[in-house]
Coordinates of C-alpha atoms in Angstrom, one line a residue:
M1 CA 8.2 -12.8 15.4
G2 CA 11.9 -12.4 14.7
V3 CA 13.1 -15.1 17.1
R4 CA 16.3 -16.9 16.4
T5 CA 16.4 -20.7 16.7
S6 CA 20.1 -21.0 16.8
S7 CA 23.0 -18.8 17.8
R8 CA 26.1 -17.9 15.9
A9 CA 29.7 -17.4 17.1
R10 CA 30.1 -13.7 17.6
T11 CA 33.0 -11.5 18.2
R12 CA 33.1 -10.0 21.7
R13 CA 35.1 -6.8 21.8
S14 CA 34.9 -3.5 23.8
T15 CA 32.8 -5.2 26.5
A16 CA 32.5 -5.9 30.1
V17 CA 34.0 -9.1 29.2
V18 CA 31.7 -11.3 31.2
A19 CA 32.9 -14.3 29.3
V20 CA 36.4 -13.8 30.5
A21 CA 35.4 -13.8 34.1
M22 CA 33.4 -16.9 33.5
V23 CA 36.5 -18.6 32.0
A24 CA 38.4 -17.6 35.1
A25 CA 35.8 -19.0 37.4
T26 CA 35.4 -22.2 35.4
A27 CA 39.2 -22.8 35.4
V28 CA 39.3 -22.4 39.1
A29 CA 36.5 -24.9 39.5
A30 CA 38.3 -27.3 37.3
C31 CA 41.4 -27.1 39.4
D32 CA 39.7 -27.3 42.8
T33 CA 36.0 -28.2 43.2
S34 CA 36.0 -27.5 46.9
S35 CA 36.5 -23.7 46.4
S36 CA 36.4 -21.1 43.7
G37 CA 37.8 -17.7 43.1
S38 CA 36.3 -14.4 44.0
S39 CA 35.4 -13.8 40.4
S40 CA 32.9 -11.1 39.7
V41 CA 30.8 -13.6 37.8
S42 CA 30.7 -17.1 39.1
G43 CA 32.5 -20.0 40.7
T44 CA 32.1 -23.3 42.5
S45 CA 31.6 -23.9 46.2
S46 CA 30.4 -26.9 48.2
S47 CA 29.9 -25.2 51.6
A48 CA 30.8 -21.6 51.4
V49 CA 27.6 -20.1 52.8
S50 CA 26.8 -21.1 56.4
A51 CA 23.5 -20.6 58.3
A52 CA 23.1 -17.4 60.2
E53 CA 24.1 -17.7 63.9
E54 CA 22.8 -14.3 64.9
P55 CA 19.3 -12.9 64.7
G56 CA 18.8 -10.8 61.6
D57 CA 17.7 -11.0 58.0
P58 CA 17.5 -14.7 57.0
N59 CA 18.3 -13.7 53.4
T60 CA 21.6 -12.2 54.3
A61 CA 24.6 -14.4 53.4
V62 CA 26.9 -14.9 56.4
A63 CA 30.4 -14.5 55.2
Q64 CA 33.6 -15.9 56.7
D65 CA 35.2 -13.5 59.1
L66 CA 37.6 -11.0 57.6
P67 CA 41.3 -11.2 58.6
D68 CA 42.4 -8.6 61.1
N69 CA 43.1 -5.2 59.4
A70 CA 41.9 -6.9 56.1
V71 CA 41.7 -3.7 53.9
D72 CA 44.8 -2.1 55.3
T73 CA 46.8 -5.3 54.6
A74 CA 45.5 -5.5 51.1
V75 CA 46.2 -1.8 50.4
G76 CA 49.7 -2.2 51.8
K77 CA 50.4 -4.9 49.1
L78 CA 49.1 -3.0 46.2
D79 CA 52.3 -1.3 45.2
G80 CA 54.0 -4.6 44.9
L81 CA 51.1 -6.2 43.0
V82 CA 51.0 -3.5 40.5
D83 CA 54.8 -3.4 40.0
S84 CA 54.9 -7.1 39.4
L85 CA 52.0 -7.0 37.0
M86 CA 53.5 -4.2 35.0
E87 CA 56.9 -6.0 34.9
S88 CA 55.3 -9.2 33.7
T89 CA 52.9 -7.6 31.1
K90 CA 55.0 -4.6 30.1
I91 CA 51.8 -2.5 29.8
P92 CA 52.8 1.2 29.6
G93 CA 50.6 2.7 32.2
M94 CA 48.1 2.0 35.0
A95 CA 46.3 3.9 37.7
V96 CA 44.7 2.4 40.8
A97 CA 42.5 3.7 43.7
V98 CA 40.8 2.2 46.7
V99 CA 37.9 3.6 48.8
H100 CA 37.3 2.5 52.4
G101 CA 35.5 4.1 55.3
G102 CA 33.9 6.6 53.0
K103 CA 37.2 8.0 51.7
S104 CA 40.0 7.4 49.3
V105 CA 42.8 5.4 51.1
Y106 CA 44.9 4.8 48.0
A107 CA 45.3 6.5 44.7
K108 CA 48.4 6.2 42.5
G109 CA 49.6 6.1 39.0
F110 CA 52.3 3.9 37.5
G111 CA 54.2 4.0 34.2
V112 CA 53.7 6.4 31.4
S113 CA 50.8 7.9 29.5
E114 CA 52.4 7.2 26.1
V115 CA 55.4 5.0 25.2
G116 CA 58.4 7.0 24.1
T117 CA 57.6 9.9 26.4
D118 CA 58.3 10.8 30.0
R119 CA 54.6 11.7 30.8
K120 CA 54.0 9.9 34.0
V121 CA 50.6 8.5 35.0
D122 CA 49.2 9.8 38.2
A123 CA 45.9 9.6 40.1
D124 CA 44.5 12.5 38.0
T125 CA 45.5 11.1 34.6
V126 CA 42.3 10.6 32.5
F127 CA 41.6 7.2 30.9
P128 CA 38.8 6.0 28.6
L129 CA 36.6 3.7 30.7
A130 CA 35.1 1.6 28.0
S131 CA 32.3 -0.6 29.4
M132 CA 32.8 0.6 32.9
S133 CA 30.6 3.4 31.6
K134 CA 27.5 1.1 31.9
S135 CA 27.8 1.0 35.7
I136 CA 28.3 4.8 35.9
G137 CA 25.5 5.4 33.4
S138 CA 23.3 3.2 35.5
T139 CA 23.7 5.5 38.4
V140 CA 22.7 8.4 36.2
I141 CA 19.5 6.5 35.5
A142 CA 19.1 5.8 39.2
K143 CA 19.3 9.5 39.8
L144 CA 16.5 10.1 37.3
I145 CA 14.5 7.4 39.1
T146 CA 15.2 9.2 42.4
D147 CA 13.8 12.4 40.9
K148 CA 10.8 10.5 39.6
V149 CA 11.6 11.3 35.9
V150 CA 11.6 7.6 34.8
G151 CA 11.5 4.2 36.3
W152 CA 13.5 1.0 35.6
D153 CA 10.2 -0.3 34.2
T154 CA 9.6 2.7 31.9
P155 CA 9.4 1.4 28.2
V156 CA 12.2 2.7 26.0
A157 CA 9.7 3.5 23.2
E158 CA 7.7 5.8 25.5
N159 CA 10.3 8.5 25.2
L160 CA 12.3 7.6 22.1
P161 CA 10.2 8.4 19.1
G162 CA 10.4 5.9 16.3
F163 CA 12.1 3.2 18.4
A164 CA 11.3 -0.3 17.3
L165 CA 12.7 -3.8 17.4
S166 CA 11.7 -6.7 15.1
D167 CA 8.8 -7.8 17.3
L168 CA 5.9 -5.5 18.1
Y169 CA 5.3 -6.7 21.6
V170 CA 9.0 -6.3 22.5
S171 CA 9.1 -2.9 20.8
Q172 CA 6.3 -1.6 23.0
N173 CA 7.4 -3.3 26.3
V174 CA 11.2 -3.5 26.5
S175 CA 12.1 -1.2 29.4
I176 CA 15.1 0.8 30.5
G177 CA 15.8 -2.0 33.0
D178 CA 15.6 -4.7 30.4
M179 CA 18.2 -2.9 28.3
Y180 CA 20.5 -2.4 31.2
A181 CA 20.2 -6.1 32.2
H182 CA 20.9 -7.1 28.5
R183 CA 17.6 -9.1 28.4
S184 CA 15.9 -7.5 25.4
G185 CA 16.7 -10.4 23.1
L186 CA 18.8 -8.3 20.8
P187 CA 21.8 -10.2 19.4
D188 CA 25.1 -10.1 21.3
H189 CA 26.8 -6.8 20.6
A190 CA 24.1 -5.7 18.2
G191 CA 25.1 -2.5 16.4
D192 CA 28.8 -2.5 17.2
K193 CA 29.8 -3.1 13.6
L194 CA 27.4 -0.5 12.4
E195 CA 29.3 2.0 14.6
E196 CA 32.6 0.7 13.1
L197 CA 31.2 1.5 9.6
G198 CA 30.6 5.1 10.6
Y199 CA 26.9 5.2 11.3
D200 CA 25.9 7.6 14.0
R201 CA 23.9 6.9 17.1
D202 CA 20.5 7.6 15.7
Q203 CA 21.2 5.6 12.5
I204 CA 22.3 2.6 14.5
L205 CA 19.3 2.7 16.9
A206 CA 17.0 2.9 13.8
R207 CA 18.6 -0.2 12.4
L208 CA 18.1 -2.4 15.5
R209 CA 14.6 -3.1 14.2
Y210 CA 16.0 -5.3 11.4
M211 CA 17.9 -7.6 13.7
P212 CA 16.5 -11.0 14.8
L213 CA 15.5 -11.4 18.5
D214 CA 16.1 -14.2 21.0
P215 CA 13.4 -14.8 23.6
F216 CA 12.5 -11.7 25.5
R217 CA 13.6 -11.4 29.1
I218 CA 15.0 -14.9 29.4
T219 CA 18.0 -14.5 27.1
Y220 CA 21.2 -12.6 28.2
N221 CA 23.0 -11.0 25.2
Y222 CA 25.4 -8.2 26.0
T223 CA 24.5 -5.2 23.9
N224 CA 26.1 -1.7 23.9
F225 CA 23.4 -0.2 21.8
G226 CA 20.6 -1.7 23.8
V227 CA 22.0 0.2 26.8
T228 CA 22.5 3.3 24.6
A229 CA 18.8 3.2 23.5
A230 CA 17.8 3.1 27.2
G231 CA 20.1 6.0 28.1
E232 CA 18.8 8.1 25.1
S233 CA 15.2 7.4 26.1
A234 CA 15.8 8.5 29.7
A235 CA 17.7 11.6 28.6
R236 CA 15.0 12.7 26.3
K237 CA 12.4 12.3 29.0
A238 CA 14.6 14.5 31.2
G239 CA 14.7 17.1 28.4
S240 CA 18.4 16.8 27.8
D241 CA 21.1 15.0 25.8
W242 CA 22.8 12.1 27.5
E243 CA 26.2 13.8 27.9
T244 CA 24.8 17.0 29.5
L245 CA 22.4 14.9 31.7
S246 CA 25.4 12.9 33.0
E247 CA 27.3 16.0 33.9
Q248 CA 24.3 17.6 35.7
A249 CA 22.9 14.6 37.4
L250 CA 26.1 12.9 38.6
Y251 CA 29.5 14.3 37.7
G252 CA 28.8 17.8 39.0
P253 CA 27.2 16.8 42.3
L254 CA 30.0 14.3 42.9
G255 CA 32.8 16.8 42.1
M256 CA 34.1 14.6 39.2
N257 CA 35.7 17.5 37.4
H258 CA 37.7 15.4 34.9
T259 CA 34.9 13.1 34.0
S260 CA 33.0 13.4 30.7
S261 CA 30.8 11.4 28.3
R262 CA 32.2 13.2 25.3
F263 CA 35.2 12.1 23.4
R264 CA 36.2 15.7 22.6
D265 CA 36.5 16.4 26.3
F266 CA 38.8 13.5 26.7
E267 CA 40.9 14.7 23.8
A268 CA 41.1 18.2 25.4
E269 CA 42.4 16.9 28.7
P270 CA 46.1 17.8 29.0
D271 CA 46.8 14.9 31.4
R272 CA 45.4 11.9 29.5
V273 CA 46.6 8.6 28.2
V274 CA 47.1 7.3 24.7
G275 CA 45.9 3.8 23.9
H276 CA 48.4 1.1 23.1
V277 CA 48.2 -2.3 21.3
Q278 CA 50.7 -5.1 21.1
D279 CA 53.1 -5.5 18.2
G280 CA 54.8 -8.8 18.9
D281 CA 56.4 -8.5 22.3
N282 CA 56.2 -4.7 22.3
W283 CA 53.4 -2.2 23.2
V284 CA 53.0 0.5 20.5
K285 CA 50.8 3.5 20.2
T286 CA 47.3 2.6 18.9
P287 CA 46.8 3.1 15.2
Q288 CA 43.5 4.8 16.1
Q289 CA 42.3 6.2 19.4
R290 CA 38.9 4.8 20.0
D291 CA 36.1 7.4 19.7
P292 CA 33.0 5.8 21.4
D293 CA 30.6 8.8 21.2
A294 CA 28.0 6.8 19.3
Q295 CA 27.6 4.4 22.2
S296 CA 28.4 7.0 25.0
P297 CA 25.9 5.6 27.6
A298 CA 27.5 2.2 27.2
G299 CA 31.2 2.9 26.6
G300 CA 31.9 6.6 26.3
I301 CA 33.0 7.9 29.7
S302 CA 36.5 9.1 30.4
S303 CA 37.7 9.7 34.0
S304 CA 40.6 9.5 36.5
V305 CA 40.9 7.3 39.5
N306 CA 40.7 10.3 41.8
D307 CA 37.4 11.2 40.2
L308 CA 36.2 7.6 40.4
T309 CA 36.8 7.4 44.2
H310 CA 34.0 9.9 44.6
W311 CA 31.6 7.7 42.6
M312 CA 32.7 4.5 44.5
A313 CA 32.3 6.3 47.8
M314 CA 28.7 7.1 46.7
L315 CA 28.1 3.4 45.9
L316 CA 29.4 2.3 49.2
G317 CA 27.2 4.9 50.9
N318 CA 24.1 3.5 49.2
G319 CA 23.7 6.7 47.2
M320 CA 25.0 9.2 49.8
Y321 CA 28.1 11.3 49.2
D322 CA 29.6 14.0 51.4
G323 CA 26.5 14.0 53.6
K324 CA 24.1 14.4 50.7
Q325 CA 21.8 11.7 49.2
I326 CA 22.8 12.0 45.5
V327 CA 21.0 8.9 44.4
G328 CA 18.1 7.2 46.3
A329 CA 19.1 3.9 47.9
D330 CA 15.9 2.3 46.6
A331 CA 16.7 3.4 43.1
L332 CA 20.2 2.1 43.3
L333 CA 19.6 -1.2 44.9
P334 CA 18.1 -3.0 41.8
A335 CA 21.2 -1.9 39.8
V336 CA 23.7 -3.6 42.1
T337 CA 21.7 -6.8 42.8
P338 CA 20.8 -9.7 40.5
E339 CA 18.2 -9.0 37.8
M340 CA 19.3 -11.5 35.1
V341 CA 21.3 -14.7 35.0
S342 CA 24.4 -13.9 32.9
S343 CA 26.2 -17.2 33.3
P344 CA 24.1 -20.3 34.4
A345 CA 25.7 -22.6 36.9
G346 CA 27.4 -25.5 35.3
S347 CA 26.7 -28.0 38.0
P348 CA 24.4 -28.3 41.1
D349 CA 27.1 -27.2 43.5
A350 CA 28.1 -24.2 41.3
R351 CA 27.1 -20.6 41.7
A352 CA 25.5 -18.8 38.8
G353 CA 26.7 -15.4 37.6
Y354 CA 24.3 -12.5 37.5
Y355 CA 23.8 -9.1 36.0
G356 CA 22.0 -6.2 37.7
Y357 CA 21.3 -3.0 35.8
G358 CA 24.7 -2.2 34.4
F359 CA 26.6 -4.2 37.0
N360 CA 28.0 -7.7 37.2
V361 CA 26.8 -9.2 40.5
S362 CA 28.0 -12.3 42.4
V363 CA 28.6 -14.2 45.6
T364 CA 32.2 -15.2 46.3
E365 CA 33.5 -18.4 47.7
G366 CA 33.8 -16.6 51.0
A367 CA 30.0 -15.9 50.9
R368 CA 30.4 -12.2 50.3
T369 CA 28.3 -10.4 47.7
Q370 CA 30.2 -8.1 45.3
Y371 CA 29.6 -6.2 42.2
S372 CA 31.9 -5.1 39.4
H373 CA 32.4 -4.3 35.8
S374 CA 35.2 -4.5 33.3
G375 CA 35.8 -2.3 30.2
A376 CA 37.9 -3.1 27.2
F377 CA 38.8 -1.4 23.9
S378 CA 40.8 -3.5 21.5
M379 CA 42.4 -0.3 20.4
G380 CA 44.0 0.3 23.8
A381 CA 42.1 0.3 27.1
G382 CA 41.5 -2.1 29.9
T383 CA 39.5 -1.2 33.0
N384 CA 37.9 -2.8 36.0
F385 CA 36.3 -1.9 39.3
L386 CA 35.1 -4.1 42.1
V387 CA 33.0 -3.3 45.2
M388 CA 32.7 -5.6 48.3
P389 CA 30.0 -3.9 50.4
S390 CA 30.4 -6.2 53.4
A391 CA 34.1 -5.1 53.8
D392 CA 33.2 -1.5 52.9
V393 CA 35.8 -1.4 50.2
A394 CA 36.0 -0.7 46.5
I395 CA 38.9 -0.8 44.1
V396 CA 39.3 0.6 40.5
A397 CA 42.2 -0.1 38.1
L398 CA 42.6 1.6 34.7
S399 CA 45.2 0.9 32.0
N400 CA 46.2 2.4 28.7
A401 CA 46.7 -1.0 27.0
A402 CA 44.6 -3.3 25.0
P403 CA 42.9 -5.8 27.3
I404 CA 45.0 -8.8 28.5
G405 CA 43.5 -9.3 31.9
A406 CA 45.9 -7.3 34.0
V407 CA 43.5 -4.9 35.7
D408 CA 41.0 -7.8 36.2
A409 CA 43.7 -9.9 37.8
L410 CA 44.7 -7.0 40.1
T411 CA 41.2 -6.4 41.5
G412 CA 40.8 -10.2 41.9
E413 CA 44.0 -10.4 43.9
F414 CA 43.1 -7.4 46.0
A415 CA 39.7 -9.0 46.8
D416 CA 41.3 -12.3 47.8
I417 CA 43.6 -10.5 50.2
V418 CA 40.8 -8.6 51.8
A419 CA 38.6 -11.7 52.2
F420 CA 41.3 -14.3 53.0
G421 CA 44.5 -12.5 53.8
E422 CA 46.2 -14.0 50.8
V423 CA 45.8 -14.4 47.0
R424 CA 43.9 -17.7 46.6
H425 CA 44.0 -18.1 42.9
D426 CA 46.2 -17.5 39.9
W427 CA 44.1 -14.7 38.5
R428 CA 46.8 -13.6 36.2
T429 CA 47.0 -16.8 34.2
L430 CA 43.2 -17.3 34.3
Y431 CA 42.4 -13.9 32.9
A432 CA 45.3 -13.9 30.5
H433 CA 44.1 -17.1 29.0
G434 CA 40.6 -15.9 28.8
Y435 CA 41.5 -12.7 27.0
A436 CA 43.9 -14.4 24.7
E437 CA 41.1 -16.6 23.5
M438 CA 38.9 -13.6 22.8
N439 CA 41.7 -11.7 21.1
K440 CA 42.2 -14.2 18.3
P441 CA 41.7 -13.0 14.7
S442 CA 38.4 -13.9 13.1
G443 CA 37.5 -15.6 9.9
S444 CA 37.3 -19.1 8.6
L445 CA 40.3 -18.6 6.4
V446 CA 42.7 -17.5 9.1
G447 CA 45.8 -19.6 9.0
Q448 CA 44.9 -21.1 5.6
Q449 CA 46.9 -20.8 2.4
P450 CA 45.2 -19.8 -0.9
P451 CA 44.6 -22.6 -3.3
A452 CA 47.6 -23.4 -5.4
N453 CA 45.4 -23.6 -8.5
P454 CA 42.3 -21.5 -7.9
A455 CA 39.3 -21.7 -10.1
P456 CA 39.1 -18.5 -12.2
A457 CA 36.8 -15.7 -11.4
Q458 CA 34.2 -14.3 -13.7
P459 CA 34.9 -11.0 -15.5
L460 CA 35.0 -8.3 -12.8
S461 CA 32.0 -6.5 -14.3
T462 CA 29.9 -9.6 -13.3
Y463 CA 30.3 -8.6 -9.6
T464 CA 30.1 -4.8 -9.7
G465 CA 27.0 -3.0 -8.6
T466 CA 25.1 -1.9 -5.5
Y467 CA 24.0 -4.6 -3.0
Q468 CA 21.6 -4.1 -0.1
N469 CA 21.3 -5.5 3.4
D470 CA 18.6 -4.2 5.8
V471 CA 21.0 -4.1 8.8
Y472 CA 24.2 -2.9 7.1
G473 CA 22.7 -0.8 4.3
P474 CA 24.2 -0.5 0.8
A475 CA 27.4 -2.1 -0.2
V476 CA 28.9 -1.0 -3.5
V477 CA 31.3 -3.2 -5.4
G478 CA 33.3 -1.2 -7.9
E479 CA 36.3 -1.8 -10.2
Q480 CA 39.5 0.3 -9.7
N481 CA 42.7 -0.4 -11.5
G482 CA 41.8 -3.9 -12.3
K483 CA 40.7 -4.7 -8.7
L484 CA 37.4 -5.1 -7.0
V485 CA 36.8 -2.6 -4.2
L486 CA 34.0 -3.0 -1.6
A487 CA 32.6 0.2 -0.1
L488 CA 30.3 0.1 2.9
G489 CA 28.7 2.5 5.4
P490 CA 27.5 6.1 5.1
D491 CA 28.7 7.5 1.8
G492 CA 30.8 4.3 1.3
K493 CA 33.5 5.7 3.6
T494 CA 34.7 2.2 4.6
T495 CA 36.5 0.5 1.8
H496 CA 38.2 -2.9 1.3
E497 CA 40.2 -4.0 -1.7
L498 CA 39.1 -7.6 -2.6
T499 CA 41.7 -10.3 -3.3
H500 CA 40.7 -13.3 -5.4
W501 CA 40.8 -16.6 -3.5
D502 CA 39.0 -19.2 -5.5
G503 CA 36.2 -19.1 -8.1
N504 CA 33.6 -16.6 -7.0
T505 CA 35.2 -16.1 -3.6
Y506 CA 37.3 -13.1 -2.7
T507 CA 38.8 -11.9 0.6
F508 CA 39.8 -8.8 2.5
T509 CA 41.8 -8.3 5.7
L510 CA 40.8 -5.8 8.4
R511 CA 41.9 -4.5 11.8
T512 CA 39.2 -2.7 13.8
E513 CA 37.8 -2.5 17.3
N514 CA 35.9 -5.7 16.5
A515 CA 38.5 -7.5 14.4
E516 CA 41.9 -8.4 15.8
P517 CA 45.1 -8.2 13.6
G518 CA 45.1 -11.1 11.1
S519 CA 41.4 -11.2 10.7
I520 CA 40.2 -12.2 7.2
S521 CA 36.7 -12.0 5.7
K522 CA 35.5 -14.1 2.8
V523 CA 33.3 -12.4 0.2
S524 CA 31.3 -14.9 -1.7
F525 CA 29.3 -14.1 -4.9
A526 CA 26.4 -16.4 -5.9
G527 CA 23.2 -16.4 -7.9
A528 CA 22.5 -15.3 -11.4
A529 CA 25.3 -13.0 -12.6
G530 CA 26.6 -12.7 -9.0
S531 CA 23.3 -11.2 -7.7
R532 CA 24.0 -12.2 -4.1
M533 CA 27.1 -11.4 -2.1
T534 CA 27.8 -12.9 1.4
V535 CA 30.3 -11.0 3.5
E536 CA 31.5 -13.4 6.2
Y537 CA 32.5 -10.7 8.7
Y538 CA 28.9 -9.4 8.8
D539 CA 27.4 -12.9 9.1
D540 CA 27.4 -12.5 12.8
G541 CA 24.0 -13.0 14.3
T542 CA 22.8 -9.5 13.7
S543 CA 22.5 -10.2 10.0
N544 CA 22.9 -13.2 7.7
G545 CA 25.7 -11.3 6.0
E546 CA 23.9 -11.5 2.6
F547 CA 23.7 -8.5 0.4
T548 CA 21.4 -8.6 -2.6
R549 CA 22.0 -6.6 -5.8

């Protein structure tokens, strides 16, 4: 049936970073069990929600009263919050916008688009959104549902010929909604490393069938290519490709003229940012600007905060924008309300975290529902938006720096000021610590010294040849200038020179979207004449990392 009985530690990169928000909420709970932060995922509360005092829907949470002029006060403090964040983090550039009362009430840029230049960021500067794309893409799906093209319950396989997972029942029944709620059972971040190797969208989706599954509809595993499969299926039913569909269904009607789901459009924007990564205490231009086209429905949108105010106004208007119903309220509601438990409560008095269809969903310590999403590219992007419907307010923050929690902290601080008139929690420290944990290099040999007297290797010809793995495809080990070289991916375009470690164990270092600087992978040969090769980096839950010659 393809069900896994145990989970493996997996790298979480280029995601909504649900885990980080959970870290923040858990840390708050540990500091003060009587209250929690307004995290977009979860927290702890002993008596936050009170009984309704006025007639109305008994299922509606009654929140604490907002401070006078709550949104105006929070907006008035944004300049100072952003300035202090940029001063403390030194990130090169940021753009921030707020929607309230159906219109943009704040939209500004800070810093520069690229270090070493004087290109200022403004409200029209275009940023890659990373996993914020899931929420925007979800509203594209909601538009198709409004137009009765598909439903949240439409099976992915119905309109995606050849689609299959490792279990027949799941293959036939996993729906668009299941994929957008990350409850298909696919492993966490399934397919991300295939993209890194150079496989295209169709090739990656075809290889999902070889990956083991966790229990269907009761397991939350965040998957970019699960969402991508759903988006592809819906677009094909609509008779379009995803990128064109997004333009016609959403970006055009909302007047989002600098928003696209194509990387080439981002590159063509004259006012766009360059990604940055940390080099010691400095921010430097990314070694490679992230091209997310393969997973466009899940992480491929680029936009400006001015454009995003149109989209947020539509969300706050329950699908209506500028007097027109762009997306049906009934189609949108399931996306922005709980569909899956993403982070179970840790104690009886704690609040669980939820995921809708492409949105994180939560109830804050002030008993206010809110929904949000983060985006992160290790190669230089950090994004976050947060919507608090009961206060009729939404905020978005975009940065051109690898994720360190700055944009997440900003929206958390803003939400605190709206709800309570003050910043209640140290979001900056909580998110910084959470991201720092996720940004550590991977590999069991990190920090270790090679053996002083390693056992000798076999003759290099013992290890050379072509090895096969169902998920990752062929791996060719060749000999070049007295060294072993490992070639992976389509046409062997990804290569690693192997360094002897001990006996039949070699290593290679790597820096990619999914591997932080300093990451090391073991490559272990075993079996008769080295007939099996295990590559530690790919032993990640999507595959056992074993390649057979």
